Every structure is written in C-alpha cells, then in structure tokens.
Amino acid sequence: MSIAAAVREQSPAPAGANEAIVAWVDEIAAITSPDEVVWCDGSQSEWDALAQSMVESGTLTQLNPEHRPHSFLARSDPSDVARVEARTFICSETPEEAGPTNNWRDPAEMRSTLDGLFQGCMTGRTMYVMPFSMGPLGSPLSKFGVQITDSPYVVISMAVMTRMGSAALELIGDDTEWVRAIHSVGSPLKPGQVDVAWPCNETKYISHFPDTREIWSFGSAYGGNALLAKKSFALRIASVIARDEGWLAEHMLIIKVTNPRGRVFHLAAAFPSACGKTNLAMMKATIPGWKIETIGDDIAWLGKGADGRLRAINPEAGFFGVAPGTGFGTNATAMETIWGNTVFTNVALTDTGDVWWEGMTDTPPEHVIDWQGNDWTPESGRLAAHPNARFTVAARQCPSISDDWEDPEGVVIDAIIFGGRRATNVPLVLEARDWEHGVYLGATISSERTAAAEGTLGELRRDPFAMLPFCGYNMADHWAHWLSVGADLGDSVPRIFQVNWFRKGTDGRFLWPGFGENSRVIAWILDRVDGAVAATDSAIGLLPAKGALNIDGLDVTDADMDELFAIDKALWLTETDSTETFFDTFDGRVPAGVTKQLETLRKNLS
Ligand code: GTP
Ligand code: SPV
Ligand code: MN
C-alpha cells in the first residue's frame, strides 16, 4: 500500500468530497509524508480543540478571560514577522508575463526546487485540509480554494479570515473551479523530537503558478506568507483570473457612507500595506450627520454587475489588522471589535494577562512581557510589540459592520480612492479629471515603506495601485486592464480620487490630524459625487474650491492648510522624470492612455 493510501485509510475524506480534491490531497500527502491527515470542518469545537492543543504545546498563551475572553497570543520566531517580498515568486510561462515588478521564476525550475523542499517536509506533523470560499457562500462572485497546511496556527487563522470548512467543501462540485494552495512551515520532526513554539524554516518560498492557479508556500507561518487565501489567492492568483474574466481583484477596503441628507454611497480605497485601510474602513466620522460602515478592510473584488454598474464584494470574513497605532483615540471601532475571540500575534503581554502595544494607550504600562517573551519597561528603549504585530478577528464582530457586507451581488461603488504615505508633494485630496487620469493616479502611487514587509523603513518606493507585491501578472497590463474595465463601464464609471493623510511640514510633523478627521475629506469626495461642492482645476487635477472642504472646529492653521495643498512645480517635474524612468522599465508595455497622461501632466506643469 502506498503511503498516501495508508494515510488516507487512517483519516478518510468526508463523505461526498469532490474526487479531484481527494486525489490531490493524497498526492500531496504522498510527497510531504505527514503522520496524519485531518479534513477541517470549520466548527467551533475544532477551533477550540486546536487552540487548546497549541496552549498546551506553548505556541499560544491564553489571555485572561476577564479582560479578553476566548483570546490568545502567539509569539512568532523573530525571523518570521512579515511578508517576504524577495522570496515571493510569480512562475508564469515567460518573464514578460510576470513583468519587471515581480520576481519571476521558470515554472519547471521552481517545481523541481519545490519538489525537493516538500519531500517529507510534514514528517512528524499533522496535515490539515481546509476547503474555503472567498466571498459569501454561494454568491455568484465567490471563488473556492483548498489549502493544505501543517500549521494549526494557520488553521485557526484561516477559520477566522475565510468561510472555511464543510459548508465550502459541499459547494465544490465536479465542475466547480478551485485554487490549490499548499503550505508547509518546512520543519519536519524526527521521532521524539520536541517541537518549537513557532516552527519555520530559514529558507522561504512563496510561489505562485498563475497558469495552473496553484500556490506553494514553504518556510513561513506569518500572515500573507502562510494564510494563502489572502494575498496569494485573493490578490495574486485572483488578479490573473480577473484579467481573464474581465473583473478586478484589488488591495482595497470597502465602506458604506451615509451623508446628512440620507443618501447612501459605497467607496473602495487602495492604500499600500500599513497605510490606513483598516483605519478608514472602521472610521467614526467627526463631522455631524455622516455615518461610515465597514464592508472590508484589505481586499475587494470588483466587476460590472447586471445593472451595468461597478460592484464589489469583500472576499474575506475577518480582519488581519496592524495592532501598533490602534487605540481608542485613533480607531475605537477596532478596539471594540477585538474585545474577545481574537488571536494576537507579536503584541506584548501585560502583568494581568491582557495585550498591549505602542499607541494602544497614551501611558504605557509599567511592565509587560514584550513580543519576544522578555521583560520590558518603558525605560527599555525598544518596542514592546513588533511594528507589524497583528490581530486576527471575525468581521461579524465589528460594531460598524454594514448590513450589506455579505450582499451576494456586491455593493455599487460610487467612488474609488488611491492613497499612500507621502511626506511631500501629494495633496490631502485630489480628484481625477476622468477614468484615464484616475488610472494614471493609481499607476503612479508611491509610498514610504512600512513594517508590513521586510525592507528599509521609510524609503519611498513605487507601489502602483497599492498592488506592487500583489499583482500576479505584468503591472503595465494591469493598467491596461483597468482602462478596458473603465471603457466597458462607459458613463457609469465611478469617479476616482487621490488622498494623502501623511504629508509633513518642514519641521517633520504631520500637517493633517488624520484618523476620524479624514471623514472631512470623505465628505468632500462624496459631495463631489453628489454634485454638491465645487472643485478648481490645477496642474495635477481637481482640488477643493476655497471653503468647499469642511474644516469647521478643526485645529489646523491656515498656513498648514495651504501647505497640505501646495504644488511645488519643480518637485513635480522631477517626479514626472522618475515616473518616465519607471514606465521605461516596462519595455513599451505601458498603455498609451497612461503615457498620454504623463505628457499632459508635464505640459500642465511647465
Ligand atoms: P495592511 O493590513 O498591511 O494592508 O494595512 P492597512 O492599510 O489596513 O493599515 P492600517 O489601517 O492598519 O494602518 C496602519 C498604520 O497607519 C497605523 O500605525 C495607523 O496608526 C496609521 N494610520 C492610519 N490612519 C492614519 C491617519 O489618518 N494618519 C496617520 N498619521 N496615521 C494613520
Ligand atoms: C499587507 O501586508 O498588506 C497585509 C498583511 O494585509 S499580510 O496579510 O501579511 O500580507
Ligand atoms: Mn494588505
């Protein structure tokens, strides 16, 4: 009997499971040789049993239920704390298909490397099979996947972040498409070998095969490296499916906004990692009469609905949010969401068994155990929580979750926003003249690097559409695809805007208070859509007319307001040169509509 057959006898697939999935599971088990195969049903009892076993093995610490009921803390290996972009690969047939912004590898070569790495990599561990749906179960816009993993931490995270388990498996019929996702921490155990709290491997490969819609991830258990439904499937593979099928998979939050006149809008916004999506998705408006409700905080799938309008769904079921900087003063809704039933990763543990991180409270506790398990006091001179520490929590637990967040048809998008972290140049808000200009704004997003990925903090880099690490095909083709989606929508295209909450004065301080006060900018944007306020044209696009942006009661000086909207033509011209250099890296693939916008901008500036 083959190992696979023996394993399968030990843990039979659920009755009625799709034969192709069963065969694939056997095939992967034969390569990876786990001790056991478990098909996840997604039940609460399964979740609780896994969490309990990880408490016993030391992977999780249960928090004090008086402060944080049914919640857990995980401390990762200090070398496994963020997405590894340099180890993330797109294995399309040719390098041109992946484009200059991706790490391309020859698919055959990558397969042979992975064959070696995955051989026996689950020895001594349990292999979990997780069928899941991205998007509401049964929605025509949803897509299925099956992830295999040898990490129980990944299982409990995926159970929160996706609709995972038996219900998804039952919906995968013979003709249903599903994405194959294989994940291993890459740390086999010899007989009798004691496991570590956070198994992983120095060698890491996050590999994508767009042509066969497959993902192979080795060596990391952290976030987007390991929860393969998220960036790997819902963005990298889905962006390729979307290109082929005529829709869009984007790194965007979705909100519902109601104005004081009772008109309801929906808005999708793309910001690079750790640049404020969760914050805007859960924002409490500071101006009277405006109400913001949450639909998604990280990923949006958008496409033309039966009514001819652009509609969007949030394919996820939970939030994997940045903890540092989240407090009652900055994002009270997030704080209310994580009251319990939350898994925290790489935050600090207080002496009373609760969590803490920089920015959670104004005054730090006198003593905590830091994210690496060491004593910490405010005098320690280092951070108590890792800057990319995260909370994992179900979306339904969010008090501002919108009643239409699981609408199977998606919500109609009235406006699209692009943003980034820019100390200079980019004004607080800007409206694109038309769809093509909006695509140019998306294509030219630059942002200062954050801790969400490995790399030099603060360095300004190009992050087109906030998709630099997430587009599964040539970025220039992605822009062309946006142009064609716009052309297809015709007169019903949503308007496009650009925002920047992060502009700094010459003294290095943020010019704009941000957070809840961003509702003032959202109000201007939606008043524009409603035809209620004026804009003035400028070299770079449409700016709020004098007095159109509501700053009543806001403590920002006139000088700072002027600086927030200042256009330094010389700096902008330098930026157009850098944009041209960037476009040149695409070897003539940048669509004419986008290069034309660059020429227009140059003409306007000189
Ligand atoms: P990913 O989950 O990595 O894709 O990121 P995200 O875009 O959801 O990031 P998130 O909303 O969690 O923001 C992360 C950081 O941005 C936190 O440190 C926040 O404090 C900071 N931030 C969010 N909104 C604002 C703002 O309006 N102004 C300023 N100055 N900082 C902000
Ligand atoms: C991001 O980095 O954009 C995230 C976190 O949303 S992760 O899921 O780890 O990619
Ligand atoms: Mn993200």
XYZ file of C-alpha atoms and ligand atoms in Angstrom:
649
model
C 0.000 0.000 0.000
C 1.318 3.495 -0.836
C 1.974 5.927 1.999
C -0.824 8.086 0.654
C -3.326 5.249 0.688
C -2.273 4.249 4.200
C -2.667 7.815 5.387
C -5.994 8.106 3.702
C -7.245 4.975 5.386
C -6.276 6.473 8.691
C -8.222 9.720 8.063
C -10.866 9.255 5.400
C -12.116 12.213 3.401
C -15.599 13.437 4.322
C -18.368 11.516 2.514
C -19.196 13.127 -0.815
C -15.973 15.143 -1.007
C -15.024 16.169 -4.529
C -12.941 13.329 -6.041
C -10.399 15.702 -7.563
C -9.733 17.234 -4.144
C -9.406 13.790 -2.538
C -6.929 12.699 -5.210
C -4.921 15.917 -4.834
C -4.812 15.559 -1.033
C -3.492 12.003 -1.477
C -0.886 13.245 -3.909
C 0.359 15.984 -1.553
C 0.347 13.598 1.423
C 2.482 11.177 -0.589
C 5.049 13.942 -1.167
C 5.036 15.537 2.288
C 4.531 12.355 4.450
C 2.563 13.770 7.376
C 1.788 11.493 10.335
C -1.886 12.222 9.960
C -4.335 13.950 7.619
C -7.224 15.946 9.090
C -10.048 17.390 6.979
C -11.175 20.591 8.695
C -14.920 21.097 9.148
C -14.635 24.710 10.313
C -16.615 24.083 13.516
C -16.171 25.954 16.779
C -15.257 22.709 18.551
C -12.487 22.072 16.028
C -11.174 25.626 16.540
C -11.277 25.311 20.317
C -9.540 21.929 20.316
C -6.731 23.259 18.098
C -6.321 26.387 20.234
C -6.228 24.260 23.386
C -3.589 21.958 21.920
C -1.469 24.996 20.978
C -1.806 26.373 24.518
C -0.523 23.024 25.782
C 2.358 22.948 23.302
C 3.371 26.554 24.086
C 2.532 28.074 20.680
C -0.325 30.121 22.181
C -0.854 31.854 25.502
C -4.467 32.144 26.593
C -5.214 35.721 27.664
C -7.030 36.498 30.906
C -10.699 35.868 30.050
C -11.740 38.677 32.390
C -10.019 41.171 30.095
C -10.068 39.390 26.745
C -12.436 36.389 26.639
C -11.570 33.471 24.378
C -8.424 35.200 23.074
C -4.874 34.078 22.505
C -1.389 35.437 21.992
C 1.136 33.926 19.584
C 4.806 34.934 19.507
C 6.415 34.185 16.184
C 10.016 33.312 15.606
C 11.851 36.696 15.472
C 12.922 35.872 11.913
C 9.331 35.318 10.732
C 7.453 38.583 11.290
C 6.227 39.926 7.933
C 5.697 39.164 4.263
C 8.926 38.287 2.466
C 8.652 40.040 -0.888
C 12.118 38.987 -2.024
C 11.067 35.345 -1.557
C 7.704 35.754 -3.325
C 7.670 34.421 -6.882
C 5.383 34.539 -9.896
C 6.042 31.486 -12.061
C 4.302 32.362 -15.311
C 5.447 30.841 -18.615
C 7.575 33.875 -19.533
C 9.223 36.680 -17.516
C 7.291 39.244 -19.582
C 4.002 37.887 -18.228
C 5.173 38.495 -14.648
C 6.650 41.880 -15.531
C 9.558 43.858 -14.071
C 7.914 44.453 -10.664
C 7.606 40.742 -9.821
C 10.218 38.081 -9.067
C 9.788 35.704 -11.970
C 10.977 32.100 -11.915
C 10.752 29.485 -14.626
C 7.817 27.249 -13.598
C 9.635 23.986 -14.371
C 12.699 25.065 -12.392
C 10.565 26.215 -9.480
C 8.641 22.940 -9.484
C 11.834 20.985 -9.257
C 13.091 23.169 -6.350
C 9.752 22.762 -4.561
C 9.707 19.003 -5.180
C 12.926 18.774 -3.212
C 11.795 21.058 -0.406
C 8.358 19.498 0.099
C 9.666 15.912 0.051
C 8.885 14.595 3.558
C 8.531 18.152 4.929
C 5.493 17.277 7.085
C 7.040 14.244 8.769
C 6.021 14.139 12.422
C 3.243 16.683 11.834
C -0.449 16.695 11.021
C -1.537 17.806 7.586
C -4.763 19.844 7.668
C -7.062 20.174 4.648
C -9.062 23.408 4.559
C -11.719 23.905 1.872
C -12.801 27.555 1.803
C -14.881 30.110 -0.041
C -13.639 33.611 -0.788
C -16.803 35.676 -0.718
C -20.157 34.742 0.804
C -21.022 31.038 0.460
C -22.977 30.590 -2.740
C -22.502 34.136 -4.053
C -22.045 34.215 -7.844
C -18.956 36.380 -7.242
C -17.286 33.964 -4.799
C -14.421 31.592 -5.593
C -13.279 28.424 -3.895
C -9.926 27.179 -2.764
C -8.443 24.364 -0.738
C -5.404 24.993 1.429
C -3.253 22.264 2.867
C -1.090 23.235 5.838
C 0.936 21.628 8.605
C 0.422 24.607 10.936
C -2.510 24.593 13.392
C -1.938 28.363 13.861
C -2.642 28.782 10.160
C -5.812 26.675 10.518
C -7.316 28.790 13.296
C -6.352 31.966 11.416
C -7.883 30.781 8.121
C -11.041 29.785 10.015
C -11.425 33.439 11.023
C -10.294 35.029 7.748
C -12.330 32.870 5.304
C -15.524 30.818 5.160
C -13.675 27.593 5.839
C -14.908 24.036 6.346
C -17.624 21.540 5.415
C -20.073 24.099 4.008
C -17.470 25.257 1.473
C -16.474 21.670 0.609
C -20.092 20.752 -0.097
C -20.366 23.563 -2.646
C -17.342 22.399 -4.652
C -18.885 20.195 -7.334
C -17.271 18.373 -10.246
C -17.452 21.455 -12.456
C -16.502 23.998 -9.797
C -13.135 25.711 -10.171
C -10.964 25.740 -7.062
C -7.470 27.002 -6.331
C -4.837 24.622 -4.967
C -2.796 26.055 -2.101
C -0.082 24.052 -0.354
C 1.645 25.392 2.724
C 4.310 23.951 4.983
C 6.326 25.540 7.763
C 9.173 23.400 6.424
C 10.160 21.923 9.755
C 9.746 18.134 9.844
C 10.075 16.422 13.222
C 12.186 13.333 13.837
C 10.681 10.689 16.125
C 10.816 12.005 19.693
C 11.999 15.477 18.625
C 10.422 18.236 20.736
C 8.731 20.921 18.647
C 9.456 24.641 18.998
C 6.705 27.220 19.686
C 6.852 28.695 16.162
C 8.266 26.215 13.659
C 9.514 27.733 10.400
C 12.479 27.471 8.061
C 15.214 29.935 7.141
C 14.582 29.008 3.514
C 11.344 30.551 2.289
C 9.469 30.262 -0.994
C 6.078 31.875 -1.603
C 5.474 30.613 -5.141
C 2.569 31.227 -7.483
C 1.707 29.402 -10.689
C -0.849 31.662 -12.372
C -1.394 29.315 -15.337
C -2.491 26.382 -13.183
C -3.907 28.602 -10.409
C -1.646 27.000 -7.807
C 0.197 28.300 -4.737
C 3.130 26.602 -2.965
C 4.398 28.247 0.205
C 7.338 26.964 2.255
C 9.124 28.077 5.402
C 6.964 30.827 6.968
C 3.848 30.749 9.164
C 3.325 34.532 9.181
C 0.352 36.383 7.669
C 0.279 36.703 3.923
C 3.143 34.215 3.577
C 1.013 31.448 5.081
C -2.699 32.384 5.052
C -2.752 31.641 1.346
C -6.389 32.644 0.825
C -5.411 36.241 1.405
C -2.664 37.804 -0.721
C -1.659 34.673 -2.647
C -5.150 33.675 -3.791
C -7.441 36.704 -3.379
C -4.895 39.054 -4.970
C -2.086 37.342 -6.907
C -3.987 34.408 -8.437
C -7.347 36.235 -8.444
C -5.864 39.212 -10.320
C -4.950 36.825 -13.141
C -8.399 35.181 -13.120
C -9.928 38.667 -13.053
C -7.855 39.798 -16.044
C -9.062 36.756 -17.997
C -12.697 37.171 -16.913
C -12.981 40.970 -17.092
C -13.121 41.983 -13.433
C -10.642 43.341 -10.832
C -9.009 41.889 -7.686
C -7.598 44.800 -5.693
C -5.847 45.711 -2.422
C -8.796 47.846 -1.302
C -11.064 48.479 1.629
C -14.807 48.930 1.044
C -17.084 51.191 3.085
C -20.688 52.323 3.045
C -21.149 56.032 3.746
C -24.425 57.804 4.524
C -24.481 61.592 4.180
C -26.547 64.021 6.288
C -29.215 64.047 3.557
C -29.577 60.278 3.947
C -28.014 59.362 0.597
C -26.026 56.129 0.714
C -22.717 55.673 -1.128
C -20.138 52.926 -1.350
C -16.473 53.604 -1.691
C -13.429 51.435 -2.445
C -9.952 52.643 -1.488
C -6.469 51.303 -2.213
C -3.626 52.139 0.183
C -0.325 50.248 0.455
C 0.235 47.900 3.405
C 0.015 49.552 6.840
C -1.128 52.883 5.351
C -4.564 53.163 6.914
C -7.077 50.842 5.205
C -8.312 49.245 8.438
C -8.469 52.678 9.959
C -10.595 54.188 7.177
C -12.731 51.043 6.960
C -13.750 51.456 10.612
C -13.653 55.235 10.886
C -16.035 57.163 13.127
C -16.821 60.446 11.344
C -16.042 63.559 13.373
C -18.392 65.771 11.350
C -22.099 65.742 12.159
C -24.558 63.743 10.069
C -22.057 61.487 8.316
C -22.014 57.760 9.045
C -19.404 55.242 7.912
C -19.947 51.481 7.981
C -17.487 48.689 7.292
C -17.605 46.167 4.437
C -13.961 45.163 4.069
C -10.530 46.374 5.183
C -7.996 44.804 2.808
C -9.260 43.172 -0.390
C -12.019 43.960 -2.884
C -13.208 42.025 -5.914
C -14.897 44.415 -8.331
C -16.778 43.812 -11.544
C -19.627 45.033 -13.716
C -22.970 43.961 -12.274
C -26.141 43.014 -14.152
C -27.197 46.667 -13.780
C -24.078 47.790 -15.687
C -22.554 49.418 -12.590
C -19.253 48.579 -10.899
C -19.993 46.350 -7.898
C -17.684 45.000 -5.206
C -17.502 42.270 -2.586
C -15.105 41.731 0.283
C -13.891 38.168 -0.309
C -12.644 37.846 3.277
C -14.502 37.024 6.502
C -12.110 38.573 9.019
C -9.540 41.261 9.682
C -5.781 40.694 9.999
C -5.114 44.197 11.263
C -1.998 46.110 12.295
C -2.063 46.416 16.117
C 0.506 49.191 16.820
C -1.075 52.612 16.480
C -4.549 51.198 17.141
C -6.150 52.739 20.231
C -9.419 54.290 21.397
C -8.166 57.670 20.177
C -7.239 56.510 16.666
C -9.519 53.548 15.878
C -12.074 52.964 18.637
C -14.097 50.615 16.420
C -11.130 48.277 16.012
C -10.647 48.326 19.788
C -14.329 47.441 20.227
C -14.033 44.680 17.613
C -11.181 42.922 19.425
C -12.919 42.742 22.820
C -12.579 38.930 22.692
C -12.452 35.944 20.297
C -9.218 37.369 18.900
C -5.816 35.907 18.100
C -2.983 38.397 18.648
C 0.436 37.863 17.117
C 3.632 39.569 18.335
C 1.994 42.031 20.724
C 3.074 42.493 24.369
C 1.507 40.657 27.321
C 0.577 42.685 30.413
C 1.019 41.529 34.003
C -2.749 40.964 34.251
C -2.811 38.738 31.167
C -4.089 41.271 28.629
C -2.421 42.625 25.474
C -0.653 45.933 24.868
C 1.152 47.671 22.034
C 2.579 51.077 21.251
C -0.268 53.505 20.616
C -2.937 51.448 22.411
C -2.862 53.804 25.422
C -1.240 57.199 25.963
C 0.664 55.957 29.010
C 2.485 52.652 28.639
C 2.120 50.031 31.371
C 4.956 49.924 33.898
C 5.880 46.389 32.911
C 4.964 43.928 30.166
C 6.425 40.845 28.519
C 7.462 42.003 25.056
C 6.716 40.257 21.747
C 9.859 38.150 22.102
C 8.953 36.954 25.614
C 11.317 39.245 27.537
C 10.670 41.650 30.410
C 10.010 45.163 29.193
C 9.550 48.542 30.880
C 9.101 51.983 29.307
C 12.810 52.536 30.012
C 13.863 49.504 27.952
C 14.483 51.645 24.899
C 12.915 49.164 22.477
C 9.443 48.378 21.204
C 7.188 46.134 23.311
C 5.174 44.992 20.267
C 6.622 44.243 16.850
C 5.682 47.091 14.430
C 3.882 44.510 12.257
C 2.094 42.856 15.206
C -1.457 41.943 14.186
C -4.886 40.959 15.466
C -6.999 38.304 13.751
C -10.730 38.696 14.337
C -14.023 37.871 12.609
C -15.578 40.704 10.578
C -19.011 39.979 12.042
C -17.670 41.067 15.433
C -17.081 44.620 14.172
C -19.713 47.009 15.610
C -19.634 49.120 12.425
C -20.091 46.165 10.055
C -22.567 47.183 7.343
C -25.859 45.337 6.796
C -24.913 44.793 3.140
C -21.399 43.467 3.762
C -22.354 39.977 2.583
C -24.626 41.080 -0.287
C -24.098 38.237 -2.788
C -24.353 40.684 -5.725
C -21.837 43.102 -4.198
C -22.400 46.799 -3.494
C -22.412 49.542 -6.141
C -19.154 51.536 -5.990
C -19.689 55.317 -6.295
C -16.071 56.416 -5.877
C -12.567 54.961 -5.860
C -9.696 56.376 -3.808
C -5.955 55.862 -4.173
C -3.654 56.777 -1.322
C -0.181 56.373 0.039
C 2.220 57.625 2.639
C 3.813 60.748 1.172
C 5.682 63.300 3.291
C 5.827 65.653 0.287
C 4.140 66.619 -2.999
C 0.826 64.748 -2.915
C -2.002 66.985 -1.615
C -4.537 65.992 1.034
C -7.094 65.268 -1.684
C -7.308 65.471 -5.457
C -9.975 64.440 -7.959
C -9.092 62.822 -11.260
C -10.437 64.559 -14.357
C -11.702 61.262 -15.759
C -11.198 57.491 -15.532
C -7.999 57.556 -17.582
C -6.483 60.232 -15.363
C -7.585 58.154 -12.357
C -5.777 55.119 -13.736
C -2.666 57.306 -14.074
C -3.001 58.332 -10.407
C -3.247 54.658 -9.410
C -0.319 53.692 -11.622
C 1.910 56.375 -10.078
C 1.220 55.773 -6.363
C 4.432 55.943 -4.394
C 4.605 55.322 -0.686
C 7.095 55.236 2.149
C 7.853 51.677 3.209
C 6.209 50.312 6.352
C 6.904 47.295 8.589
C 4.301 45.145 6.788
C 7.072 43.698 4.619
C 10.804 43.193 5.041
C 12.867 46.116 3.781
C 14.130 49.591 4.610
C 11.532 51.537 6.596
C 10.523 54.926 5.249
C 12.167 54.512 1.845
C 9.959 55.963 -0.907
C 9.032 53.336 -3.449
C 6.641 52.931 -6.339
C 3.551 50.971 -5.326
C 1.134 51.168 -8.267
C -2.478 50.582 -7.226
C -1.024 49.510 -3.812
C -0.562 46.220 -5.702
C 3.218 46.134 -6.163
C 3.647 42.929 -4.101
C 0.256 41.504 -5.072
C -0.282 41.643 -8.842
C 0.032 38.167 -10.375
C 0.857 39.475 -13.862
C 2.607 42.320 -15.662
C 1.733 45.571 -13.869
C 1.524 47.505 -17.133
C -1.085 45.001 -18.366
C -2.935 45.591 -15.085
C -3.184 49.286 -16.002
C -4.401 48.382 -19.482
C -6.969 46.104 -17.872
C -8.189 48.982 -15.691
C -8.581 51.128 -18.814
C -10.633 48.431 -20.506
C -12.827 47.876 -17.430
C -13.475 51.632 -17.453
C -14.315 51.628 -21.156
C -16.717 48.747 -20.581
C -18.476 50.612 -17.751
C -18.897 53.645 -20.017
C -20.868 56.501 -18.453
C -21.401 54.631 -15.199
C -17.716 54.615 -14.164
C -17.189 55.718 -10.584
C -15.136 58.878 -10.035
C -11.545 58.473 -8.909
C -9.736 60.439 -6.185
C -6.297 60.518 -4.577
C -5.687 61.223 -0.880
C -2.633 61.645 1.359
C -3.088 61.763 5.149
C 0.670 61.717 5.679
C 2.027 64.998 4.287
C 4.572 66.568 6.637
C 5.690 70.124 7.336
C 9.331 71.161 7.027
C 9.527 70.526 10.790
C 8.655 66.843 10.240
C 5.203 66.845 11.850
C 2.048 65.552 10.133
C 0.165 68.546 8.718
C -3.208 66.791 8.881
C -4.677 65.295 12.095
C -5.852 62.178 10.251
C -7.945 59.293 11.600
C -11.596 60.367 12.285
C -10.897 63.794 10.767
C -10.368 62.064 7.422
C -14.184 61.985 7.306
C -13.963 65.637 6.204
C -12.135 64.515 3.078
C -14.571 61.636 2.503
C -17.399 64.188 2.809
C -15.845 66.405 0.119
C -15.333 63.407 -2.155
C -18.926 62.233 -1.834
C -20.293 65.774 -2.088
C -18.446 65.935 -5.404
C -20.142 62.701 -6.494
C -23.435 64.223 -5.338
C -22.736 67.422 -7.291
C -22.942 69.476 -4.091
C -19.493 71.136 -3.934
C -17.093 72.840 -6.281
C -13.567 71.973 -7.399
C -10.846 74.042 -9.051
C -8.617 72.689 -11.756
C -4.877 72.611 -11.175
C -1.849 71.214 -12.974
C -2.247 67.866 -11.213
C -6.047 67.533 -11.043
C -9.153 68.934 -9.349
C -8.709 70.412 -5.871
C -11.390 71.528 -3.380
C -12.563 75.053 -4.144
C -11.999 77.628 -1.384
C -14.281 76.768 1.522
C -15.548 73.513 -0.011
C -13.632 71.303 2.431
C -15.335 71.429 5.829
C -12.703 72.380 8.425
C -15.125 73.812 11.000
C -13.802 73.391 14.515
C -10.594 71.821 13.274
C -7.337 72.867 14.883
C -5.285 73.288 11.705
C -3.707 76.645 10.859
C -4.332 78.380 7.528
C -0.628 78.022 6.786
C -0.805 74.239 7.287
C -3.919 74.020 5.110
C -2.057 75.880 2.352
C 0.917 73.554 2.718
C -1.370 70.496 2.520
C -2.432 71.614 -0.945
C 0.779 73.292 -2.119
C 2.006 72.270 -5.576
C 5.751 72.649 -5.971
C 6.109 72.581 -9.745
C 9.848 71.890 -9.716
C 9.413 68.886 -7.414
C 6.514 67.641 -9.500
C 8.582 67.894 -12.682
C 11.298 65.830 -11.009
C 8.619 63.312 -10.119
C 7.458 63.132 -13.753
C 11.043 62.280 -14.742
C 11.121 59.491 -12.189
C 7.741 58.287 -13.486
C 9.115 58.153 -17.018
C 12.094 56.115 -15.799
C 9.670 53.773 -14.020
C 7.470 53.412 -17.117
C 10.587 52.648 -19.203
C 11.201 49.509 -17.149
C 8.069 48.011 -18.761
C 9.659 47.850 -22.235
C 6.901 49.645 -24.093
C 4.040 47.793 -22.424
C 2.625 50.834 -20.583
C -0.705 51.591 -22.298
C -0.884 54.751 -24.416
C -3.695 56.090 -22.229
C -1.304 56.185 -19.274
C 1.739 57.661 -21.072
C -0.555 60.295 -22.563
C -1.499 61.356 -19.015
C 2.178 61.767 -18.161
C 2.602 64.093 -21.150
C -0.469 66.101 -20.138
C 0.878 66.459 -16.599
C 4.247 67.697 -17.908
C 2.534 70.200 -20.181
C 0.376 71.456 -17.280
C 3.421 71.900 -15.071
C 5.589 73.836 -17.476
P -2.448 46.199 5.722
O -3.320 45.390 6.617
O -0.991 45.982 5.962
O -2.789 46.085 4.268
O -2.591 47.737 6.142
P -3.746 48.799 6.377
O -3.723 49.744 5.208
O -5.050 48.179 6.735
O -3.131 49.563 7.626
P -3.806 50.145 8.945
O -5.147 50.797 8.716
O -3.795 49.110 9.972
O -2.775 51.337 9.279
C -1.554 51.129 9.837
C -0.902 52.383 10.389
O -1.338 53.601 9.783
C -1.161 52.534 11.880
O 0.074 52.716 12.516
C -2.020 53.766 11.989
O -1.810 54.447 13.195
C -1.592 54.587 10.787
N -2.679 55.471 10.308
C -3.905 55.097 9.882
N -4.646 56.179 9.535
C -3.843 57.265 9.741
C -4.032 58.678 9.554
O -5.082 59.156 9.135
N -2.974 59.484 9.855
C -1.787 58.993 10.333
N -0.808 59.843 10.601
N -1.579 57.665 10.525
C -2.585 56.819 10.235
C -0.388 43.516 3.970
O 0.842 43.414 4.178
O -0.844 44.233 3.053
C -1.349 42.805 4.824
C -0.821 41.849 5.802
O -2.538 42.988 4.678
S -0.441 40.304 5.102
O -1.674 39.501 5.102
O 0.570 39.668 5.955
O 0.034 40.449 3.770
Mn -2.982 44.385 2.994
